[in-house]
């Protein structure tokens, strides 16, 4: 849906057929071709359809690996990977983008079986691997996902039999850490077993993955029902499913929970894959999915308890998607902390309430609820941008510790271990 709108915005044809009125016989692409006013098709070999390209007034059209791509001439000059334009040691651009003529056109173009060559008016030559162009083109990107995931309800997750990772393997081996991160990236939750039940050992565990994100709750926190903070979580009451820190402009990416002690009953943790629920909304009511991804809402946290005085406000839609491929990357859902809705007119508000009701119904389906009992020694990592958590009411003394992690650093650790993140 997003992609269709972008195509309309930029007036990009849906496919090549019929888009060009003037066409000439195919020519061998190993010949240097000078840009002319008439668009022409060229192939890497007279009888090969593996690669074909065509020049237009302001862009190059390229068909390769079953993908039709269009590249703006300024883009092609800006992304040049030659030694004078790009520092391969630092992986940074050296070319001053603002110095590129916005009306630039290549003087000559040549394509062989693997590479596109462009000669610019000043004689500079740019070379692109065709595979690199497929990977980095808009058309190639919208066919890919940024983050591969396995969406789940309770039954899907149980049948997957996702293993917990032993603490020693997690801390001492790259294999253990990589297996943990692979589970986390795919499912949005992951467990580590046999952790010494102390705040200090939980901190060591968290730092194996990422920098700890310090917030208004501190760096590492103890969590009891003493109402020491102005939040329902610091009680014995049940908590409905929600994501944390929706009142931050950038909600915390990962949350760590470790139950250190519980002398009583109840207190099971509820986990719901928000992306699975959102996918059901997309299939059943795409207009409502789009509305939830467009309407900005305020979330607010006001606290005046003891020495804690805070007033936090975060703004964003419930569902956040990448516009080029409609991939969901963040759900911001917390009915406790949602502020007054005053960012859209009344007629949109009513439609938003209907869409919110549809999503809430999916999130509350019993078959989507995964209940786990946190015990001393078992630490839980939650993707707070994806998985909602809650809690059943409990009795007795219950103490948890935990922290938030910086999302960028978790993904950085995963990429360094060879994972797509």
Short mmCIF file of C-alpha atoms in Angstrom, two decimals:
data_model
loop_
_atom_site.label_atom_id
_atom_site.label_comp_id
_atom_site.label_asym_id
_atom_site.label_seq_id
_atom_site.Cartn_x
_atom_site.Cartn_y
_atom_site.Cartn_z
CA UNK A 1 0.00 0.00 0.00
CA UNK A 2 2.79 2.40 0.98
CA UNK A 3 4.73 1.34 -2.10
CA UNK A 4 1.79 1.95 -4.40
CA UNK A 5 1.39 5.44 -2.99
CA UNK A 6 5.06 6.21 -3.41
CA UNK A 7 4.89 4.95 -6.99
CA UNK A 8 1.99 7.30 -7.59
CA UNK A 9 3.84 10.16 -5.88
CA UNK A 10 6.93 9.78 -8.03
CA UNK A 11 4.94 8.77 -11.14
CA UNK A 12 6.88 5.55 -11.56
CA UNK A 13 5.34 3.11 -14.06
CA UNK A 14 4.35 -0.27 -12.57
CA UNK A 15 6.17 -2.21 -15.27
CA UNK A 16 8.23 -1.66 -18.36
CA UNK A 17 5.80 -2.91 -21.01
CA UNK A 18 4.16 -0.06 -22.84
CA UNK A 19 6.09 2.62 -20.93
CA UNK A 20 8.26 3.66 -23.89
CA UNK A 21 6.86 4.69 -27.22
CA UNK A 22 10.15 4.59 -29.15
CA UNK A 23 12.03 1.33 -29.25
CA UNK A 24 14.98 0.17 -31.34
CA UNK A 25 16.44 -3.27 -32.07
CA UNK A 26 18.59 -4.74 -29.28
CA UNK A 27 22.25 -3.86 -29.50
CA UNK A 28 25.28 -5.61 -27.97
CA UNK A 29 26.00 -4.03 -24.62
CA UNK A 30 29.75 -4.34 -24.81
CA UNK A 31 29.67 -1.33 -27.13
CA UNK A 32 30.04 2.11 -25.58
CA UNK A 33 26.75 3.96 -26.00
CA UNK A 34 26.39 7.74 -26.03
CA UNK A 35 23.24 9.22 -24.45
CA UNK A 36 20.68 10.35 -27.03
CA UNK A 37 17.21 11.80 -26.82
CA UNK A 38 15.59 8.54 -27.97
CA UNK A 39 15.42 5.77 -25.39
CA UNK A 40 16.97 2.53 -26.60
CA UNK A 41 17.10 -0.99 -25.24
CA UNK A 42 20.48 -2.66 -24.90
CA UNK A 43 21.48 -6.16 -23.78
CA UNK A 44 24.70 -7.70 -22.50
CA UNK A 45 24.67 -9.94 -25.58
CA UNK A 46 22.47 -9.93 -28.70
CA UNK A 47 20.74 -13.17 -27.72
CA UNK A 48 20.80 -12.71 -23.93
CA UNK A 49 17.97 -11.42 -21.79
CA UNK A 50 19.95 -11.64 -18.52
CA UNK A 51 20.55 -7.89 -18.47
CA UNK A 52 18.87 -5.13 -20.45
CA UNK A 53 19.11 -1.39 -19.99
CA UNK A 54 17.63 1.75 -21.41
CA UNK A 55 18.53 5.43 -21.07
CA UNK A 56 15.90 8.12 -20.44
CA UNK A 57 16.18 11.87 -20.04
CA UNK A 58 16.80 11.78 -16.29
CA UNK A 59 17.36 8.14 -15.36
CA UNK A 60 18.71 4.75 -16.32
CA UNK A 61 16.36 1.79 -16.55
CA UNK A 62 17.96 -1.58 -15.87
CA UNK A 63 16.52 -5.09 -15.92
CA UNK A 64 18.64 -7.72 -14.22
CA UNK A 65 17.96 -10.86 -12.14
CA UNK A 66 14.24 -10.58 -12.89
CA UNK A 67 14.15 -7.10 -11.34
CA UNK A 68 13.28 -3.91 -13.22
CA UNK A 69 15.15 -0.99 -11.65
CA UNK A 70 15.25 2.75 -12.28
CA UNK A 71 18.20 4.88 -11.18
CA UNK A 72 18.27 8.67 -11.09
CA UNK A 73 21.45 10.04 -12.67
CA UNK A 74 22.33 12.10 -9.58
CA UNK A 75 21.94 8.94 -7.47
CA UNK A 76 24.29 7.08 -9.77
CA UNK A 77 26.92 9.80 -9.46
CA UNK A 78 26.43 10.24 -5.71
CA UNK A 79 26.90 6.53 -4.90
CA UNK A 80 30.09 6.08 -6.91
CA UNK A 81 32.49 3.71 -5.11
CA UNK A 82 35.69 4.89 -6.78
CA UNK A 83 38.69 5.72 -4.58
CA UNK A 84 38.16 9.45 -5.01
CA UNK A 85 34.45 9.29 -4.11
CA UNK A 86 34.34 6.66 -1.37
CA UNK A 87 36.73 5.71 1.43
CA UNK A 88 36.76 1.92 1.48
CA UNK A 89 38.75 1.85 4.72
CA UNK A 90 36.20 3.82 6.71
CA UNK A 91 33.16 2.86 4.58
CA UNK A 92 32.26 6.53 4.27
CA UNK A 93 31.44 8.81 1.35
CA UNK A 94 34.19 11.23 0.31
CA UNK A 95 32.24 12.89 -2.50
CA UNK A 96 30.53 16.17 -1.63
CA UNK A 97 26.96 15.43 -2.69
CA UNK A 98 26.12 19.13 -2.86
CA UNK A 99 28.77 19.55 -5.57
CA UNK A 100 27.00 17.19 -7.99
CA UNK A 101 25.14 18.98 -10.79
CA UNK A 102 21.44 18.17 -10.35
CA UNK A 103 21.12 18.07 -14.13
CA UNK A 104 24.03 15.66 -14.59
CA UNK A 105 23.83 12.98 -17.30
CA UNK A 106 26.35 10.28 -18.22
CA UNK A 107 28.36 10.91 -21.38
CA UNK A 108 28.63 7.19 -22.10
CA UNK A 109 27.29 3.93 -20.69
CA UNK A 110 28.51 0.36 -21.02
CA UNK A 111 27.34 -2.89 -19.40
CA UNK A 112 29.05 -6.26 -19.46
CA UNK A 113 27.88 -9.50 -17.82
CA UNK A 114 28.60 -8.28 -14.27
CA UNK A 115 29.25 -4.52 -14.26
CA UNK A 116 27.69 -1.19 -15.22
CA UNK A 117 30.17 1.48 -16.38
CA UNK A 118 29.19 5.16 -16.55
CA UNK A 119 31.41 7.92 -17.93
CA UNK A 120 30.48 11.40 -16.71
CA UNK A 121 30.98 14.74 -18.54
CA UNK A 122 34.22 15.43 -16.65
CA UNK A 123 35.64 12.05 -17.70
CA UNK A 124 35.17 10.38 -14.31
CA UNK A 125 34.19 6.70 -14.59
CA UNK A 126 31.80 5.03 -12.15
CA UNK A 127 31.56 1.23 -11.92
CA UNK A 128 28.72 -0.71 -10.28
CA UNK A 129 28.39 -4.45 -9.87
CA UNK A 130 24.98 -5.53 -11.15
CA UNK A 131 24.37 -7.63 -8.02
CA UNK A 132 25.14 -4.57 -5.88
CA UNK A 133 22.58 -2.55 -7.83
CA UNK A 134 19.89 -5.20 -7.34
CA UNK A 135 20.60 -5.27 -3.61
CA UNK A 136 20.64 -1.50 -3.20
CA UNK A 137 17.96 -0.34 -5.63
CA UNK A 138 14.56 0.82 -4.40
CA UNK A 139 12.92 -1.97 -6.39
CA UNK A 140 15.23 -4.56 -4.84
CA UNK A 141 14.73 -3.23 -1.32
CA UNK A 142 10.95 -3.27 -1.45
CA UNK A 143 11.10 -7.01 -2.20
CA UNK A 144 13.24 -7.66 0.88
CA UNK A 145 12.65 -7.55 4.62
CA UNK A 146 14.98 -5.67 6.91
CA UNK A 147 14.51 -8.12 9.76
CA UNK A 148 13.48 -11.75 9.13
CA UNK A 149 11.00 -12.85 11.78
CA UNK A 150 8.80 -15.77 12.74
CA UNK A 151 5.41 -14.47 13.85
CA UNK A 152 3.77 -16.56 16.55
CA UNK A 153 0.83 -17.27 18.76
CA UNK A 154 1.11 -19.48 21.84
CA UNK A 155 0.77 -22.76 19.93
CA UNK A 156 3.26 -21.79 17.21
CA UNK A 157 5.82 -20.80 19.83
CA UNK A 158 5.39 -23.99 21.86
CA UNK A 159 5.66 -26.20 18.79
CA UNK A 160 8.86 -24.41 17.77
CA UNK A 161 10.45 -25.62 21.01
CA UNK A 162 12.83 -22.67 21.08
CA UNK A 163 15.64 -23.62 23.47
CA UNK A 164 16.84 -21.50 26.34
CA UNK A 165 20.57 -20.78 26.37
CA UNK A 166 22.74 -21.82 29.30
CA UNK A 167 24.28 -18.85 31.08
CA UNK A 168 27.83 -20.13 30.82
CA UNK A 169 27.53 -20.74 27.08
CA UNK A 170 25.92 -17.32 26.67
CA UNK A 171 28.70 -15.54 28.53
CA UNK A 172 31.74 -17.51 27.38
CA UNK A 173 31.14 -18.58 23.76
CA UNK A 174 30.21 -16.77 20.57
CA UNK A 175 28.17 -19.83 19.55
CA UNK A 176 25.96 -19.52 22.62
CA UNK A 177 25.54 -15.78 22.17
CA UNK A 178 24.77 -16.17 18.47
CA UNK A 179 22.13 -18.85 19.13
CA UNK A 180 20.54 -16.61 21.75
CA UNK A 181 20.46 -13.60 19.40
CA UNK A 182 19.10 -15.68 16.52
CA UNK A 183 16.20 -16.79 18.74
CA UNK A 184 15.66 -13.24 19.91
CA UNK A 185 15.63 -11.76 16.41
CA UNK A 186 13.25 -14.38 15.06
CA UNK A 187 10.76 -14.52 17.94
CA UNK A 188 11.23 -11.26 19.85
CA UNK A 189 11.86 -13.10 23.12
CA UNK A 190 14.71 -15.25 24.41
CA UNK A 191 15.61 -16.93 27.71
CA UNK A 192 18.89 -17.55 29.52
CA UNK A 193 18.96 -20.31 32.18
CA UNK A 194 21.11 -20.91 35.26
CA UNK A 195 21.78 -17.26 35.98
CA UNK A 196 22.86 -16.47 39.53
CA UNK A 197 19.82 -14.64 40.97
CA UNK A 198 21.42 -11.31 41.83
CA UNK A 199 21.23 -7.88 40.31
CA UNK A 200 24.97 -7.88 39.73
CA UNK A 201 24.94 -11.12 37.75
CA UNK A 202 21.95 -9.95 35.73
CA UNK A 203 23.89 -6.80 34.85
CA UNK A 204 26.83 -8.89 33.61
CA UNK A 205 24.36 -10.88 31.50
CA UNK A 206 22.85 -7.76 29.95
CA UNK A 207 26.22 -6.21 29.16
CA UNK A 208 27.20 -9.30 27.16
CA UNK A 209 24.67 -8.19 24.53
CA UNK A 210 24.56 -4.42 24.67
CA UNK A 211 25.13 -1.19 26.50
CA UNK A 212 22.55 -0.71 29.25
CA UNK A 213 20.24 2.22 28.59
CA UNK A 214 19.91 4.40 31.67
CA UNK A 215 16.48 6.00 32.04
CA UNK A 216 14.44 7.80 34.67
CA UNK A 217 14.21 4.40 36.38
CA UNK A 218 17.99 4.22 36.70
CA UNK A 219 20.49 1.84 35.16
CA UNK A 220 19.59 -1.46 36.83
CA UNK A 221 16.38 -1.52 38.79
CA UNK A 222 14.72 -3.58 41.50
CA UNK A 223 11.04 -4.12 40.99
CA UNK A 224 8.72 -4.81 43.95
CA UNK A 225 5.13 -4.03 44.92
CA UNK A 226 6.05 -1.21 47.32
CA UNK A 227 4.66 1.54 45.04
CA UNK A 228 8.01 3.29 45.25
CA UNK A 229 7.35 4.72 41.79
CA UNK A 230 4.20 6.28 40.38
CA UNK A 231 3.43 3.30 38.14
CA UNK A 232 0.89 0.47 38.33
CA UNK A 233 3.72 -1.98 37.75
CA UNK A 234 4.93 -1.31 41.30
CA UNK A 235 1.82 -2.97 42.77
CA UNK A 236 0.45 -6.52 43.07
CA UNK A 237 -2.30 -5.83 40.56
CA UNK A 238 -2.65 -7.58 37.21
CA UNK A 239 -1.21 -5.72 34.25
CA UNK A 240 -2.77 -5.89 30.80
CA UNK A 241 -0.53 -6.43 27.77
CA UNK A 242 1.51 -3.37 26.81
CA UNK A 243 4.85 -2.12 25.57
CA UNK A 244 7.06 -0.04 27.85
CA UNK A 245 8.20 3.58 27.61
CA UNK A 246 5.71 4.57 24.95
CA UNK A 247 6.12 8.05 26.47
CA UNK A 248 9.73 8.20 25.20
CA UNK A 249 10.27 9.67 21.74
CA UNK A 250 12.23 6.48 21.06
CA UNK A 251 10.82 3.69 23.24
CA UNK A 252 13.39 1.43 24.84
CA UNK A 253 14.32 -1.37 22.46
CA UNK A 254 14.94 -4.37 24.70
CA UNK A 255 13.81 -5.16 28.23
CA UNK A 256 15.45 -7.65 30.59
CA UNK A 257 13.51 -9.33 33.43
CA UNK A 258 14.96 -11.62 36.09
CA UNK A 259 12.83 -12.81 39.01
CA UNK A 260 15.10 -12.92 42.07
CA UNK A 261 12.51 -14.04 44.61
CA UNK A 262 8.81 -14.78 44.91
CA UNK A 263 7.23 -15.99 48.13
CA UNK A 264 3.58 -16.28 47.17
CA UNK A 265 1.20 -17.25 44.36
CA UNK A 266 0.33 -15.94 40.90
CA UNK A 267 2.49 -13.43 39.08
CA UNK A 268 2.86 -15.27 35.78
CA UNK A 269 4.21 -13.16 32.92
CA UNK A 270 2.08 -12.68 29.81
CA UNK A 271 3.75 -12.39 26.40
CA UNK A 272 1.97 -11.52 23.13
CA UNK A 273 3.56 -11.12 19.70
CA UNK A 274 2.26 -7.71 18.66
CA UNK A 275 3.47 -8.22 15.09
CA UNK A 276 1.43 -11.43 14.77
CA UNK A 277 -1.69 -9.56 15.91
CA UNK A 278 -0.96 -6.64 13.58
CA UNK A 279 -0.53 -9.07 10.67
CA UNK A 280 -4.05 -10.38 11.30
CA UNK A 281 -5.38 -6.80 11.20
CA UNK A 282 -3.51 -6.17 7.94
CA UNK A 283 -5.11 -9.24 6.36
CA UNK A 284 -8.63 -8.63 7.65
CA UNK A 285 -8.84 -4.84 7.64
CA UNK A 286 -5.97 -3.21 5.69
CA UNK A 287 -7.55 0.23 5.93
CA UNK A 288 -7.53 0.00 9.70
CA UNK A 289 -3.90 -1.16 9.68
CA UNK A 290 -3.02 1.89 7.58
CA UNK A 291 -4.90 4.21 9.94
CA UNK A 292 -3.05 2.80 12.95
CA UNK A 293 0.22 3.45 11.12
CA UNK A 294 -0.69 7.05 10.23
CA UNK A 295 -2.41 8.65 13.26
CA UNK A 296 0.13 10.15 15.70
CA UNK A 297 -0.71 9.74 19.37
CA UNK A 298 0.76 11.21 22.52
CA UNK A 299 1.76 8.97 25.41
CA UNK A 300 2.51 10.57 28.74
CA UNK A 301 4.11 9.69 32.08
CA UNK A 302 3.57 12.06 34.99
CA UNK A 303 5.20 11.15 38.30
CA UNK A 304 5.36 12.91 41.63
CA UNK A 305 6.23 10.29 44.22
CA UNK A 306 8.88 10.91 46.86
CA UNK A 307 11.96 12.31 45.18
CA UNK A 308 10.84 11.19 41.71
CA UNK A 309 9.41 13.99 39.62
CA UNK A 310 9.06 13.33 35.89
CA UNK A 311 6.89 14.42 32.99
CA UNK A 312 7.64 12.45 29.82
CA UNK A 313 5.81 12.74 26.48
CA UNK A 314 6.35 10.58 23.41
CA UNK A 315 4.57 10.97 20.07
CA UNK A 316 4.04 8.35 17.38
CA UNK A 317 1.50 6.03 15.78
CA UNK A 318 0.58 2.66 17.26
CA UNK A 319 2.08 0.84 14.26
CA UNK A 320 5.29 2.04 12.63
CA UNK A 321 6.25 0.71 9.18
CA UNK A 322 9.06 1.22 6.68
CA UNK A 323 7.40 3.12 3.82
CA UNK A 324 9.20 1.34 0.98
CA UNK A 325 8.09 -2.23 1.82
CA UNK A 326 5.33 -1.78 4.44
CA UNK A 327 7.37 -3.82 6.93
CA UNK A 328 6.28 -3.30 10.53
CA UNK A 329 9.20 -2.45 12.83
CA UNK A 330 7.62 -0.95 15.97
CA UNK A 331 4.37 -1.24 17.89
CA UNK A 332 3.64 1.40 20.50
CA UNK A 333 0.74 0.05 22.56
CA UNK A 334 0.00 1.07 26.13
CA UNK A 335 -3.52 1.96 27.16
CA UNK A 336 -2.32 3.00 30.63
CA UNK A 337 -0.06 5.74 29.34
CA UNK A 338 -1.91 6.93 26.23
CA UNK A 339 -2.58 10.66 26.64
CA UNK A 340 -5.51 12.75 25.42
CA UNK A 341 -6.11 12.23 21.70
CA UNK A 342 -5.92 15.74 20.27
CA UNK A 343 -3.76 15.31 17.19
CA UNK A 344 -6.49 14.46 14.64
CA UNK A 345 -10.06 15.71 13.89
CA UNK A 346 -13.14 14.02 15.34
CA UNK A 347 -14.09 12.02 12.22
CA UNK A 348 -10.66 10.42 12.13
CA UNK A 349 -10.79 9.80 15.88
CA UNK A 350 -13.85 7.57 15.58
CA UNK A 351 -12.28 5.51 12.81
CA UNK A 352 -9.12 5.24 14.91
CA UNK A 353 -11.11 3.89 17.85
CA UNK A 354 -12.60 1.22 15.59
CA UNK A 355 -9.15 0.27 14.29
CA UNK A 356 -7.73 0.22 17.82
CA UNK A 357 -10.58 -2.06 18.88
CA UNK A 358 -9.76 -4.49 16.05
CA UNK A 359 -6.10 -4.63 17.07
CA UNK A 360 -6.95 -4.96 20.76
CA UNK A 361 -9.29 -7.86 20.02
CA UNK A 362 -6.43 -9.66 18.27
CA UNK A 363 -3.99 -8.93 21.09
CA UNK A 364 -6.48 -10.32 23.62
CA UNK A 365 -7.29 -13.56 21.87
CA UNK A 366 -6.50 -16.35 24.36
CA UNK A 367 -4.70 -18.35 21.65
CA UNK A 368 -2.24 -15.46 21.25
CA UNK A 369 -1.29 -15.39 24.93
CA UNK A 370 1.92 -17.08 26.04
CA UNK A 371 2.08 -17.39 29.83
CA UNK A 372 5.40 -18.10 31.53
CA UNK A 373 6.41 -18.32 35.17
CA UNK A 374 9.60 -16.40 35.82
CA UNK A 375 11.76 -18.10 38.42
CA UNK A 376 15.12 -17.26 40.02
CA UNK A 377 17.89 -18.19 37.58
CA UNK A 378 15.84 -17.69 34.39
CA UNK A 379 16.29 -14.33 32.67
CA UNK A 380 13.93 -13.11 29.95
CA UNK A 381 14.85 -10.69 27.16
CA UNK A 382 11.91 -9.00 25.39
CA UNK A 383 11.88 -7.01 22.15
CA UNK A 384 9.91 -4.03 23.45
CA UNK A 385 9.30 -2.82 19.89
CA UNK A 386 7.44 -6.02 19.08
CA UNK A 387 6.32 -8.20 22.01
CA UNK A 388 3.80 -6.95 24.54
CA UNK A 389 4.09 -8.12 28.12
CA UNK A 390 1.74 -8.19 31.08
CA UNK A 391 1.30 -9.88 34.43
CA UNK A 392 -1.34 -11.69 36.45
CA UNK A 393 -2.02 -10.50 40.00
CA UNK A 394 0.08 -12.07 42.73
CA UNK A 395 0.35 -12.50 46.46
CA UNK A 396 3.33 -12.36 48.76
CA UNK A 397 6.73 -10.81 48.26
CA UNK A 398 7.96 -10.72 44.67
CA UNK A 399 11.21 -9.09 43.58
CA UNK A 400 12.45 -8.66 40.04
CA UNK A 401 15.46 -6.87 38.66
CA UNK A 402 16.15 -5.79 35.15
CA UNK A 403 17.12 -3.04 32.76
CA UNK A 404 16.63 -1.65 29.29
CA UNK A 405 19.15 -2.18 26.50
CA UNK A 406 19.98 0.12 23.59
CA UNK A 407 18.48 -1.42 20.49
CA UNK A 408 21.22 -0.25 18.15
CA UNK A 409 23.87 -2.04 20.20
CA UNK A 410 21.92 -5.32 20.34
CA UNK A 411 21.55 -5.29 16.56
CA UNK A 412 25.20 -4.31 16.18
CA UNK A 413 26.26 -7.36 18.23
CA UNK A 414 24.04 -9.57 16.08
CA UNK A 415 25.49 -8.25 12.80
CA UNK A 416 29.05 -8.73 14.03
CA UNK A 417 28.18 -12.40 14.60
CA UNK A 418 26.95 -12.72 11.02
CA UNK A 419 23.20 -12.42 11.62
CA UNK A 420 20.79 -10.33 9.55
CA UNK A 421 19.54 -7.63 11.88
#
